[in-house]
mmCIF file of C-alpha atoms (C1' of nucleotides) in Angstrom:
data_model
loop_
_atom_site.group_PDB
_atom_site.id
_atom_site.type_symbol
_atom_site.label_atom_id
_atom_site.label_comp_id
_atom_site.label_asym_id
_atom_site.label_seq_id
_atom_site.Cartn_x
_atom_site.Cartn_y
_atom_site.Cartn_z
ATOM 1 C CA MET M 1 -23.615 -53.507 57.908
ATOM 2 C CA VAL M 2 -24.705 -56.935 56.922
ATOM 3 C CA LYS M 3 -25.642 -55.153 54.023
ATOM 4 C CA SER M 4 -22.564 -53.066 52.935
ATOM 5 C CA GLN M 5 -20.473 -55.991 53.993
ATOM 6 C CA GLN M 6 -22.418 -58.122 51.453
ATOM 7 C CA CYS M 7 -22.402 -54.914 48.448
ATOM 8 C CA GLU M 8 -18.350 -54.595 49.781
ATOM 9 C CA LYS M 9 -17.257 -58.411 48.904
ATOM 10 C CA ALA M 10 -18.482 -58.726 46.172
ATOM 11 C CA ALA M 11 -16.045 -55.923 44.753
ATOM 12 C CA VAL M 12 -13.095 -55.191 46.613
ATOM 13 C CA LYS M 13 -10.078 -56.294 45.608
ATOM 14 C CA LYS M 14 -7.651 -58.393 47.369
ATOM 15 C CA GLY M 15 -3.822 -59.157 47.448
ATOM 16 C CA PRO M 16 -0.869 -57.426 47.222
ATOM 17 C CA TRP M 17 -1.277 -53.567 46.559
ATOM 18 C CA SER M 18 -0.106 -51.689 43.400
ATOM 19 C CA PRO M 19 2.013 -48.656 43.356
ATOM 20 C CA ASP M 20 -0.858 -47.137 41.858
ATOM 21 C CA GLU M 21 -3.707 -47.811 44.883
ATOM 22 C CA ASP M 22 -1.368 -46.488 47.314
ATOM 23 C CA HIS M 23 -0.806 -43.028 45.843
ATOM 24 C CA LYS M 24 -4.547 -42.874 45.371
ATOM 25 C CA LEU M 25 -4.887 -43.908 49.018
ATOM 26 C CA ILE M 26 -1.823 -41.134 50.732
ATOM 27 C CA ALA M 27 -3.951 -38.602 47.903
ATOM 28 C CA TYR M 28 -6.637 -39.039 49.515
ATOM 29 C CA ILE M 29 -5.514 -38.986 52.948
ATOM 30 C CA GLN M 30 -3.257 -36.101 52.424
ATOM 31 C CA ARG M 31 -6.170 -34.380 51.113
ATOM 32 C CA TYR M 32 -9.029 -35.936 53.504
ATOM 33 C CA GLY M 33 -7.620 -37.325 56.147
ATOM 34 C CA ILE M 34 -9.397 -40.207 58.253
ATOM 35 C CA TRP M 35 -12.486 -38.951 58.611
ATOM 36 C CA ASN M 36 -14.208 -43.024 57.670
ATOM 37 C CA TRP M 37 -11.996 -46.275 56.715
ATOM 38 C CA SER M 38 -15.193 -48.096 55.634
ATOM 39 C CA GLN M 39 -16.431 -45.473 53.355
ATOM 40 C CA MET M 40 -12.912 -43.794 52.510
ATOM 41 C CA PRO M 41 -12.393 -46.299 49.311
ATOM 42 C CA LYS M 42 -14.742 -45.406 46.936
ATOM 43 C CA PRO M 43 -14.687 -41.790 46.607
ATOM 44 C CA ALA M 44 -10.275 -42.438 46.882
ATOM 45 C CA GLY M 45 -10.506 -44.681 43.370
ATOM 46 C CA LEU M 46 -9.676 -48.046 45.415
ATOM 47 C CA ALA M 47 -11.816 -50.969 45.163
ATOM 48 C CA ARG M 48 -10.469 -52.501 48.807
ATOM 49 C CA SER M 49 -12.327 -52.999 51.327
ATOM 50 C CA GLY M 50 -11.427 -49.887 54.263
ATOM 51 C CA LYS M 51 -9.803 -51.981 56.727
ATOM 52 C CA SER M 52 -7.650 -52.946 53.983
ATOM 53 C CA CYS M 53 -6.969 -49.457 53.501
ATOM 54 C CA ARG M 54 -7.029 -48.571 57.318
ATOM 55 C CA LEU M 55 -3.992 -51.646 57.214
ATOM 56 C CA ARG M 56 -2.475 -51.113 54.330
ATOM 57 C CA TRP M 57 -1.656 -47.220 56.133
ATOM 58 C CA VAL M 58 -1.132 -48.123 59.795
ATOM 59 C CA ASN M 59 1.580 -51.227 58.253
ATOM 60 C CA TYR M 60 3.395 -49.406 55.459
ATOM 61 C CA LEU M 61 2.266 -46.147 54.082
ATOM 62 C CA ARG M 62 2.106 -44.053 57.304
ATOM 63 C CA PRO M 63 5.244 -41.500 56.397
ATOM 64 C CA ASP M 64 6.467 -42.232 60.125
ATOM 65 C CA ILE M 65 6.797 -46.044 59.446
ATOM 66 C CA LYS M 66 10.436 -47.187 60.636
ATOM 67 C CA ARG M 67 11.747 -49.857 58.179
ATOM 68 C CA GLY M 68 14.625 -51.918 58.516
ATOM 69 C CA SER M 69 15.768 -54.190 61.267
ATOM 70 C CA PHE M 70 15.254 -53.754 64.640
ATOM 71 C CA SER M 71 18.316 -52.527 66.833
ATOM 72 C CA LYS M 72 19.656 -54.442 70.221
ATOM 73 C CA GLU M 73 17.362 -51.482 72.177
ATOM 74 C CA GLU M 74 14.422 -52.408 70.207
ATOM 75 C CA GLU M 75 14.675 -56.334 70.383
ATOM 76 C CA GLU M 76 15.728 -55.930 74.313
ATOM 77 C CA ALA M 77 12.446 -53.439 74.357
ATOM 78 C CA ILE M 78 10.748 -56.121 72.997
ATOM 79 C CA LEU M 79 11.203 -58.673 74.720
ATOM 80 C CA LYS M 80 10.768 -57.201 78.157
ATOM 81 C CA LEU M 81 7.184 -56.160 77.643
ATOM 82 C CA HIS M 82 6.141 -58.909 75.588
ATOM 83 C CA GLU M 83 7.475 -60.295 79.180
ATOM 84 C CA THR M 84 4.855 -58.485 81.160
ATOM 85 C CA MET M 85 2.065 -57.623 78.058
ATOM 86 C CA GLY M 86 1.806 -60.862 76.804
ATOM 87 C CA ASN M 87 0.984 -60.772 72.915
ATOM 88 C CA ARG M 88 -0.309 -56.502 73.555
ATOM 89 C CA TRP M 89 1.750 -55.992 70.236
ATOM 90 C CA SER M 90 0.136 -53.071 70.325
ATOM 91 C CA ALA M 91 0.620 -51.955 73.122
ATOM 92 C CA ILE M 92 3.805 -53.162 72.485
ATOM 93 C CA ALA M 93 4.460 -51.019 69.348
ATOM 94 C CA ALA M 94 2.740 -48.219 71.247
ATOM 95 C CA THR M 95 6.416 -47.526 72.962
ATOM 96 C CA LEU M 96 8.455 -48.457 70.223
ATOM 97 C CA PRO M 97 8.317 -45.361 67.884
ATOM 98 C CA GLY M 98 7.571 -46.402 64.143
ATOM 99 C CA ARG M 99 7.283 -49.241 64.603
ATOM 100 C CA THR M 100 4.155 -50.974 63.552
ATOM 101 C CA ASP M 101 1.905 -53.487 65.878
ATOM 102 C CA ASN M 102 2.778 -55.654 62.815
ATOM 103 C CA GLU M 103 6.015 -55.568 62.170
ATOM 104 C CA ILE M 104 6.791 -56.326 66.513
ATOM 105 C CA LYS M 105 4.497 -59.101 66.005
ATOM 106 C CA ASN M 106 6.455 -60.684 63.169
ATOM 107 C CA TYR M 107 9.761 -59.853 64.357
ATOM 108 C CA TRP M 108 8.424 -61.550 67.377
ATOM 109 C CA HIS M 109 7.651 -64.716 65.823
ATOM 110 C CA THR M 110 10.478 -65.058 63.147
ATOM 111 C CA HIS M 111 13.074 -63.911 66.091
ATOM 112 C CA LEU M 112 12.604 -63.631 68.700
ATOM 113 C CA LYS M 113 9.809 -66.635 70.380
ATOM 114 C CA LYS M 114 12.441 -69.230 69.806
ATOM 115 C CA ARG M 115 15.239 -66.874 72.628
ATOM 116 C CA PHE M 116 12.480 -66.285 74.346
ATOM 117 C CA LYS M 117 10.350 -69.912 74.739
ATOM 118 C CA ALA M 118 14.845 -71.037 75.380
ATOM 119 C CA THR M 119 15.435 -68.494 77.977
ATOM 120 C CA GLU M 120 12.103 -67.678 79.759
ATOM 121 C CA PRO M 121 9.717 -70.708 79.584
ATOM 122 C CA VAL M 122 7.509 -70.558 82.080
ATOM 123 C CA GLN M 123 6.855 -66.606 82.916
ATOM 124 C CA GLU M 124 4.940 -65.819 79.458
ATOM 125 C CA ALA M 125 1.966 -63.035 79.672
ATOM 126 C CA GLN M 126 0.795 -63.891 83.628
ATOM 127 C CA VAL M 127 0.104 -60.941 84.749
ATOM 128 C CA PHE M 128 -0.948 -59.541 81.592
ATOM 129 C CA ASN M 129 -1.845 -61.373 78.984
ATOM 130 C CA ASP M 130 -5.872 -60.946 79.856
ATOM 131 C CA LYS M 131 -5.868 -57.271 78.680
ATOM 132 C CA LYS M 132 -8.936 -56.454 80.238
ATOM 133 C CA LYS M 133 -7.093 -56.685 83.496
ATOM 134 C CA PHE M 134 -5.602 -53.560 82.316
ATOM 135 C CA SER M 135 -6.084 -50.462 83.909
ATOM 136 C CA GLU M 136 -4.908 -46.682 82.169
ATOM 137 C CA THR M 137 -3.002 -46.364 85.309
ATOM 138 C CA GLU M 138 -0.716 -49.251 84.125
ATOM 139 C CA ILE M 139 -0.916 -48.882 80.471
ATOM 140 C CA PHE M 140 0.416 -45.631 81.286
ATOM 141 C CA LEU M 141 3.574 -46.509 83.343
ATOM 142 C CA LEU M 142 3.859 -49.370 80.743
ATOM 143 C CA GLY M 143 4.932 -46.410 78.463
ATOM 144 C CA GLU M 144 1.432 -46.607 76.381
ATOM 145 C CA ALA M 145 1.258 -43.816 74.543
ATOM 146 C CA PRO M 146 -2.097 -42.116 76.116
ATOM 147 C CA LYS M 147 -5.562 -43.207 74.133
ATOM 148 C CA ALA M 148 -6.883 -41.004 72.212
ATOM 149 C CA SER M 149 -10.263 -41.074 70.443
ATOM 150 C CA LYS M 150 -10.627 -43.457 67.930
ATOM 151 C CA LEU M 151 -10.157 -41.301 64.827
ATOM 152 C CA GLU M 152 -6.823 -39.902 66.123
ATOM 153 C CA THR M 153 -5.571 -43.451 67.406
ATOM 154 C CA THR M 154 -6.295 -44.477 63.407
ATOM 155 C CA SER M 155 -4.545 -41.540 61.661
ATOM 156 C CA THR M 156 -1.841 -40.784 64.521
ATOM 157 C CA SER M 157 -1.567 -43.989 66.407
ATOM 158 C CA SER M 158 1.755 -43.059 66.619
ATOM 159 C CA SER M 159 2.117 -40.742 64.435
ATOM 160 C CA SER M 160 0.381 -37.274 65.428
ATOM 161 C CA GLY M 161 1.627 -34.054 67.192
ATOM 162 C CA PRO M 162 1.590 -35.279 71.040
ATOM 163 C CA VAL M 163 2.094 -38.751 70.598
ATOM 164 C CA HIS M 164 5.117 -38.490 68.044
ATOM 165 C CA GLY M 165 5.766 -35.316 69.104
ATOM 166 C CA ASP M 166 9.423 -34.329 69.525
ATOM 167 C CA HIS M 167 11.235 -37.013 71.204
ATOM 168 C CA ASN M 168 10.297 -39.057 68.584
ATOM 169 C CA LYS M 169 11.790 -36.879 65.633
ATOM 170 C CA ASP M 170 15.364 -38.155 66.126
ATOM 171 C CA GLN M 171 14.657 -41.946 66.352
ATOM 172 C CA ILE M 172 12.903 -41.481 63.191
ATOM 173 C CA ALA M 173 15.446 -40.175 61.662
ATOM 174 C CA GLU M 174 17.983 -42.012 62.570
ATOM 175 C CA GLN M 175 16.472 -44.955 60.599
ATOM 176 C CA ASN M 176 17.556 -44.922 56.179
ATOM 177 C CA ILE M 177 17.603 -48.629 56.225
ATOM 178 C CA CYS M 178 14.297 -50.023 53.459
ATOM 179 C CA ALA M 179 13.184 -53.073 53.175
ATOM 180 C CA SER M 180 11.430 -51.896 49.816
ATOM 181 C CA GLU M 181 12.965 -50.200 46.456
ATOM 182 C CA THR M 182 10.561 -47.578 46.469
ATOM 183 C CA PHE M 183 10.320 -47.483 49.971
ATOM 184 C CA GLY M 184 14.158 -47.791 50.282
ATOM 185 C CA GLU M 185 14.189 -43.358 48.614
ATOM 186 C CA LEU M 186 11.293 -43.125 50.947
ATOM 187 C CA GLN M 187 13.215 -43.940 54.182
ATOM 188 C CA SER M 188 16.226 -42.373 52.940
ATOM 189 C CA LEU M 189 14.417 -38.951 52.950
ATOM 190 C CA TRP M 190 12.837 -39.557 56.642
ATOM 191 C CA ALA M 191 16.828 -40.202 57.354
ATOM 192 C CA GLU M 192 17.072 -36.366 57.068
ATOM 193 C CA SER M 193 15.801 -33.920 60.122
ATOM 194 C CA HIS M 194 13.458 -32.153 57.302
ATOM 195 C CA ILE M 195 11.578 -35.243 56.324
ATOM 196 C CA VAL M 196 10.022 -34.940 60.031
ATOM 197 C CA ARG M 197 8.537 -32.027 59.153
ATOM 198 C CA TYR M 198 6.570 -34.288 56.661
ATOM 199 C CA SER M 199 4.787 -36.389 59.048
ATOM 200 C CA GLU M 200 4.196 -33.021 61.547
ATOM 201 C CA ALA M 201 2.773 -31.166 58.546
ATOM 202 C CA ILE M 202 0.637 -34.100 57.874
ATOM 203 C CA PHE M 203 -0.498 -35.462 60.517
ATOM 204 C CA THR M 204 -1.009 -31.815 62.600
ATOM 205 C CA ASP M 205 -3.082 -30.260 59.493
ATOM 206 C CA PRO M 206 -5.953 -31.822 58.709
ATOM 207 C CA GLY M 207 -5.368 -30.242 54.980
ATOM 208 C CA PHE M 208 -2.366 -31.568 54.749
ATOM 209 C CA THR M 209 -0.457 -29.261 54.187
ATOM 210 C CA LEU M 210 2.971 -30.234 52.738
ATOM 211 C CA TYR M 211 6.334 -28.814 52.855
ATOM 212 C CA ASN M 212 7.952 -28.402 48.929
ATOM 213 C CA ASP M 213 11.724 -29.203 50.387
ATOM 214 C CA ALA M 214 12.125 -32.598 48.825
ATOM 215 C CA SER M 215 11.284 -33.003 45.589
ATOM 216 C CA ASN M 216 12.276 -36.174 45.117
ATOM 217 C CA ASP M 217 10.724 -37.436 48.257
ATOM 218 C CA TYR M 218 8.565 -41.216 46.851
ATOM 219 C CA TRP M 219 5.487 -40.346 48.716
ATOM 220 C CA VAL M 220 5.434 -36.788 47.732
ATOM 221 C CA ASN M 221 6.110 -37.958 43.733
ATOM 222 C CA LEU M 222 3.243 -40.690 44.817
ATOM 223 C CA SER M 223 0.671 -38.064 46.294
ATOM 224 C CA MET M 224 1.548 -35.565 43.318
ATOM 225 C CA GLN M 225 0.800 -37.888 40.860
ATOM 226 C CA ALA M 226 -2.632 -38.698 42.214
ATOM 227 C CA GLU M 227 -3.260 -35.051 42.063
ATOM 228 C CA ILE M 228 -2.522 -35.439 38.827
ATOM 229 C CA ASP M 229 -4.386 -38.539 37.937
ATOM 230 C CA GLY M 230 -6.942 -36.820 39.200
ATOM 231 C CA ILE M 231 -8.221 -38.093 42.853
ATOM 232 C "C1'" DA G 6 21.736 -74.278 37.355
ATOM 233 C "C1'" DA G 7 18.140 -76.787 39.892
ATOM 234 C "C1'" DC G 8 15.244 -78.328 43.592
ATOM 235 C "C1'" DG G 9 13.700 -78.029 48.089
ATOM 236 C "C1'" DA G 10 13.183 -76.153 52.848
ATOM 237 C "C1'" DC G 11 13.447 -72.998 54.991
ATOM 238 C "C1'" DC G 12 12.590 -67.956 56.146
ATOM 239 C "C1'" DT G 13 10.267 -63.091 55.796
ATOM 240 C "C1'" DC G 14 6.309 -59.716 56.451
ATOM 241 C "C1'" DA G 15 2.729 -57.931 53.869
ATOM 242 C "C1'" DA G 16 -1.969 -58.781 53.779
ATOM 243 C "C1'" DC G 17 -6.499 -61.637 55.886
ATOM 244 C "C1'" DC G 18 -9.978 -63.392 58.657
ATOM 245 C "C1'" DG G 19 -12.137 -62.653 62.476
ATOM 246 C "C1'" DC G 20 -13.400 -61.303 67.228
ATOM 247 C "C1'" DC G 21 -13.832 -57.980 70.248
ATOM 248 C "C1'" DC G 22 -14.615 -53.108 71.933
ATOM 249 C "C1'" DT G 23 -16.583 -48.554 71.766
ATOM 250 C "C1'" DG G 24 -19.402 -45.178 70.106
ATOM 251 C "C1'" DC G 25 -23.358 -43.745 68.017
ATOM 252 C "C1'" DT G 26 -28.321 -44.107 68.120
ATOM 253 C "C1'" DC B 29 -31.122 -50.993 76.953
ATOM 254 C "C1'" DA B 30 -30.217 -53.045 72.939
ATOM 255 C "C1'" DG B 31 -28.580 -53.127 68.063
ATOM 256 C "C1'" DC B 32 -25.483 -51.601 64.794
ATOM 257 C "C1'" DA B 33 -21.167 -49.584 62.784
ATOM 258 C "C1'" DG B 34 -16.681 -48.900 63.157
ATOM 259 C "C1'" DG B 35 -12.301 -49.815 63.627
ATOM 260 C "C1'" DG B 36 -8.826 -51.954 66.438
ATOM 261 C "C1'" DC B 37 -6.074 -56.340 67.792
ATOM 262 C "C1'" DG B 38 -3.782 -60.348 67.792
ATOM 263 C "C1'" DG B 39 -3.869 -64.772 65.131
ATOM 264 C "C1'" DT B 40 -2.445 -67.879 60.648
ATOM 265 C "C1'" DT B 41 -2.035 -67.270 55.960
ATOM 266 C "C1'" DG B 42 0.955 -67.497 51.618
ATOM 267 C "C1'" DA B 43 3.539 -65.771 48.182
ATOM 268 C "C1'" DG B 44 8.326 -64.208 47.101
ATOM 269 C "C1'" DG B 45 12.848 -64.427 48.368
ATOM 270 C "C1'" DT B 46 16.649 -66.420 50.449
ATOM 271 C "C1'" DC B 47 19.674 -70.212 51.459
ATOM 272 C "C1'" DG B 48 21.486 -75.302 51.406
ATOM 273 C "C1'" DT B 49 22.099 -79.335 48.925
#
DNA sequence: AACGACCTCAACCGCCCTGCT
DNA sequence: CAGCAGGGCGGTTGAGGTCGT
């Protein structure tokens, strides 16, 4: 481990991801699935650490990610869940389809923290701050998705079949706002219900069979570009 | 228009947990 | 049981954007 980390350190690139890197990662995952984050970057043609790839995928490239501002309902849910769960962002994220822990964490720090402090000065995370105290039952009752295997969690923690089942479709489809230009295109396509089939196909099929009915989808374009580039 | 203050959020870091041998 | 490797999580940082003066 130490050795591999050292080797990794020597060549890994850091900082913002380029569109080229994005489409390399997407194309690789599309073709081979997620099998080992730490070993994927090299065959994918990326000079990134496995962690960096994972983070990029989970927080940004995953096709089921909701973008845009949080709704009132989501805001309230975050406040309520934080009250009981504390800073367990991943658990909170599991109850908000399409939202990542990072996004929720950021949103909390930038928007909700002040409000929380103003209204709830004492209670913060009293009950559930220690995650070891969480039983499966408690997690279930709070609405967190059942824990899957590591690989499943990685590729699907909020994206594959059972977890992302039908009840998420509408919520995903509702979204049409996006912060970035490229993902604005992507998200506007997610807004159409047929796009949901993309994510289903991609994440339920190890071969990531893509439907071919959205020719201008950014995500697909990236993948196709990567194919052209010979990844 | 220029500048500084403030805000946002993508990305990194380091620790911890889990699974495998 | 112990050690190792990989993945997940929460905290933090800093670059870029926005706002106010």
